[in-house]
Amino acid sequence: MIKRFTTIFKFGIVGILNTGVDAGVFAILAFVGMPAMVAQAISYSGGTMNSYWWNNRWTFRDVKSQAQRIRIVRFVIANLFVLIWSSFIIYVAHSLWSWSLVSSKVIATLLGMLINYLISRYWVFGSPTESAIDVSIGTNERRDHSYEN
């Protein structure tokens, strides 16, 4: 259980760094007049590169179940999905609902972080056996962690 909280904490720290990269690049590009969807794609990509580096080297470094290139492919697929999803949220919130660009970006970022954690934890960096145990009813999780103390 402590290991799980440590992993979530590390993912959160990396997420804060990614959000800083993403928001900073997005703000600069929006300020110079770049269209929101183009700014989103570029800024999200910068945050994504930062995310892979830190999550692979620090957050999930103890997971050795997959070859590096499989992780990279899965990471790219996952982040393309989150990019499309967050861009859709920005478009709907800003263009259709007339929310401010900042509010739209904040909502897209928060929802994207949640989805990204789940995909990263269970598909990109997770081992197949660990994922199967984690999604079980809970009995296996308690049994696995009861011997840590």
Tab-separated table of C-alpha atoms in Angstrom:
chain	number	residue	atom	x	y	z
A	1	MET	CA	0.000	0.000	0.000
A	2	ILE	CA	2.844	2.400	0.803
A	3	LYS	CA	4.453	1.614	-2.540
A	4	ARG	CA	1.197	2.509	-4.326
A	5	PHE	CA	0.972	5.875	-2.541
A	6	THR	CA	4.627	6.577	-3.309
A	7	THR	CA	4.009	5.863	-6.985
A	8	ILE	CA	0.937	8.118	-7.029
A	9	PHE	CA	2.906	10.862	-5.243
A	10	LYS	CA	5.762	10.625	-7.756
A	11	PHE	CA	3.294	10.638	-10.648
A	12	GLY	CA	1.748	13.778	-9.149
A	13	ILE	CA	5.111	15.539	-8.918
A	14	VAL	CA	5.871	14.637	-12.529
A	15	GLY	CA	2.371	15.784	-13.449
A	16	ILE	CA	3.024	19.182	-11.876
A	17	LEU	CA	6.229	19.507	-13.903
A	18	ASN	CA	4.409	18.426	-17.070
A	19	THR	CA	1.607	20.860	-16.382
A	20	GLY	CA	4.148	23.649	-15.989
A	21	VAL	CA	5.770	22.801	-19.313
A	22	ASP	CA	2.399	22.404	-21.030
A	23	ALA	CA	0.836	25.559	-19.567
A	24	GLY	CA	3.938	27.680	-20.116
A	25	VAL	CA	4.334	26.710	-23.754
A	26	PHE	CA	0.566	26.987	-24.332
A	27	ALA	CA	0.464	30.492	-22.805
A	28	ILE	CA	3.384	31.691	-24.913
A	29	LEU	CA	1.946	30.280	-28.115
A	30	ALA	CA	-1.558	31.621	-27.398
A	31	PHE	CA	-0.067	35.030	-26.543
A	32	VAL	CA	1.682	35.258	-29.910
A	33	GLY	CA	-1.594	34.418	-31.658
A	34	MET	CA	-1.228	30.737	-32.492
A	35	PRO	CA	-4.591	28.959	-32.894
A	36	ALA	CA	-5.627	27.128	-29.717
A	37	MET	CA	-5.609	23.630	-31.232
A	38	VAL	CA	-2.095	24.063	-32.664
A	39	ALA	CA	-0.852	25.548	-29.380
A	40	GLN	CA	-2.444	22.610	-27.532
A	41	ALA	CA	-0.727	20.031	-29.743
A	42	ILE	CA	2.687	21.659	-29.365
A	43	SER	CA	2.434	22.380	-25.634
A	44	TYR	CA	1.023	18.952	-24.816
A	45	SER	CA	3.842	17.329	-26.785
A	46	GLY	CA	6.415	19.205	-24.704
A	47	GLY	CA	4.748	18.049	-21.493
A	48	THR	CA	4.571	14.518	-22.892
A	49	MET	CA	8.297	14.334	-23.581
A	50	ASN	CA	8.977	15.573	-20.048
A	51	SER	CA	6.475	13.033	-18.704
A	52	TYR	CA	8.051	10.049	-20.395
A	53	TRP	CA	11.521	10.967	-19.229
A	54	TRP	CA	10.565	11.356	-15.555
A	55	ASN	CA	7.991	8.569	-15.339
A	56	ASN	CA	10.308	6.068	-16.998
A	57	ARG	CA	13.368	7.072	-14.973
A	58	TRP	CA	11.760	7.815	-11.623
A	59	THR	CA	8.055	7.086	-11.076
A	60	PHE	CA	7.800	3.622	-12.621
A	61	ARG	CA	11.492	2.683	-12.783
A	62	ASP	CA	10.981	-0.462	-10.702
A	63	VAL	CA	8.663	-1.972	-13.335
A	64	LYS	CA	10.891	-4.024	-15.621
A	65	SER	CA	8.230	-6.141	-17.296
A	66	GLN	CA	8.393	-4.738	-20.816
A	67	ALA	CA	11.002	-3.904	-23.390
A	68	GLN	CA	11.783	-0.214	-23.696
A	69	ARG	CA	10.401	0.161	-27.223
A	70	ILE	CA	7.069	-1.397	-26.210
A	71	ARG	CA	6.808	1.167	-23.434
A	72	ILE	CA	7.590	3.989	-25.839
A	73	VAL	CA	4.992	2.833	-28.365
A	74	ARG	CA	2.366	2.446	-25.649
A	75	PHE	CA	3.318	5.817	-24.173
A	76	VAL	CA	2.933	7.542	-27.537
A	77	ILE	CA	-0.428	5.856	-28.199
A	78	ALA	CA	-1.698	6.757	-24.727
A	79	ASN	CA	-0.625	10.371	-25.041
A	80	LEU	CA	-2.055	10.743	-28.530
A	81	PHE	CA	-5.355	9.567	-27.078
A	82	VAL	CA	-5.126	12.081	-24.200
A	83	LEU	CA	-4.069	14.841	-26.623
A	84	ILE	CA	-7.107	14.214	-28.822
A	85	TRP	CA	-9.383	14.036	-25.775
A	86	SER	CA	-7.996	17.220	-24.185
A	87	SER	CA	-8.109	19.088	-27.515
A	88	PHE	CA	-11.746	18.069	-27.890
A	89	ILE	CA	-12.487	19.374	-24.386
A	90	ILE	CA	-10.782	22.696	-25.147
A	91	TYR	CA	-12.683	23.001	-28.415
A	92	VAL	CA	-16.072	22.269	-26.855
A	93	ALA	CA	-15.531	24.389	-23.751
A	94	HIS	CA	-13.963	27.362	-25.516
A	95	SER	CA	-15.580	27.392	-28.960
A	96	LEU	CA	-19.012	25.947	-28.277
A	97	TRP	CA	-19.654	26.891	-24.657
A	98	SER	CA	-17.721	30.212	-24.775
A	99	TRP	CA	-15.619	29.475	-21.695
A	100	SER	CA	-12.367	31.382	-21.398
A	101	LEU	CA	-9.358	29.743	-22.982
A	102	VAL	CA	-7.714	29.460	-19.560
A	103	SER	CA	-10.723	27.715	-17.992
A	104	SER	CA	-10.985	25.377	-20.955
A	105	LYS	CA	-7.292	24.506	-20.705
A	106	VAL	CA	-7.510	23.905	-16.933
A	107	ILE	CA	-10.457	21.505	-17.278
A	108	ALA	CA	-8.793	19.681	-20.182
A	109	THR	CA	-5.555	19.376	-18.204
A	110	LEU	CA	-7.220	18.001	-15.066
A	111	LEU	CA	-9.258	15.412	-16.951
A	112	GLY	CA	-6.236	14.527	-19.060
A	113	MET	CA	-4.115	13.964	-15.948
A	114	LEU	CA	-6.626	11.496	-14.532
A	115	ILE	CA	-6.902	9.529	-17.763
A	116	ASN	CA	-3.133	9.645	-18.273
A	117	TYR	CA	-2.429	8.250	-14.805
A	118	LEU	CA	-4.779	5.322	-15.292
A	119	ILE	CA	-3.391	4.470	-18.723
A	120	SER	CA	0.221	4.902	-17.564
A	121	ARG	CA	-0.239	2.864	-14.416
A	122	TYR	CA	-2.082	-0.052	-15.901
A	123	TRP	CA	-1.006	-0.194	-19.536
A	124	VAL	CA	2.176	1.768	-20.333
A	125	PHE	CA	4.358	1.078	-17.287
A	126	GLY	CA	2.427	-1.668	-15.502
A	127	SER	CA	3.266	-5.338	-15.696
A	128	PRO	CA	0.559	-7.664	-17.004
A	129	THR	CA	0.350	-9.693	-13.783
A	130	GLU	CA	0.323	-6.606	-11.589
A	131	SER	CA	-2.473	-5.055	-13.659
A	132	ALA	CA	-4.559	-8.205	-13.351
A	133	ILE	CA	-4.126	-8.206	-9.579
A	134	ASP	CA	-4.904	-4.481	-9.261
A	135	VAL	CA	-8.185	-4.703	-11.132
A	136	SER	CA	-9.383	-7.713	-9.171
A	137	ILE	CA	-11.966	-7.417	-6.436
A	138	GLY	CA	-9.290	-6.423	-3.949
A	139	THR	CA	-8.518	-9.691	-2.223
A	140	ASN	CA	-5.253	-10.167	-4.087
A	141	GLU	CA	-4.108	-6.624	-3.398
A	142	ARG	CA	-4.482	-7.070	0.350
A	143	ARG	CA	-2.811	-10.447	0.208
A	144	ASP	CA	0.118	-9.122	-1.881
A	145	HIS	CA	0.797	-6.208	0.428
A	146	SER	CA	0.189	-7.941	3.746
A	147	TYR	CA	3.731	-9.370	3.765
A	148	GLU	CA	5.425	-5.969	3.351
A	149	ASN	CA	5.258	-5.078	7.053
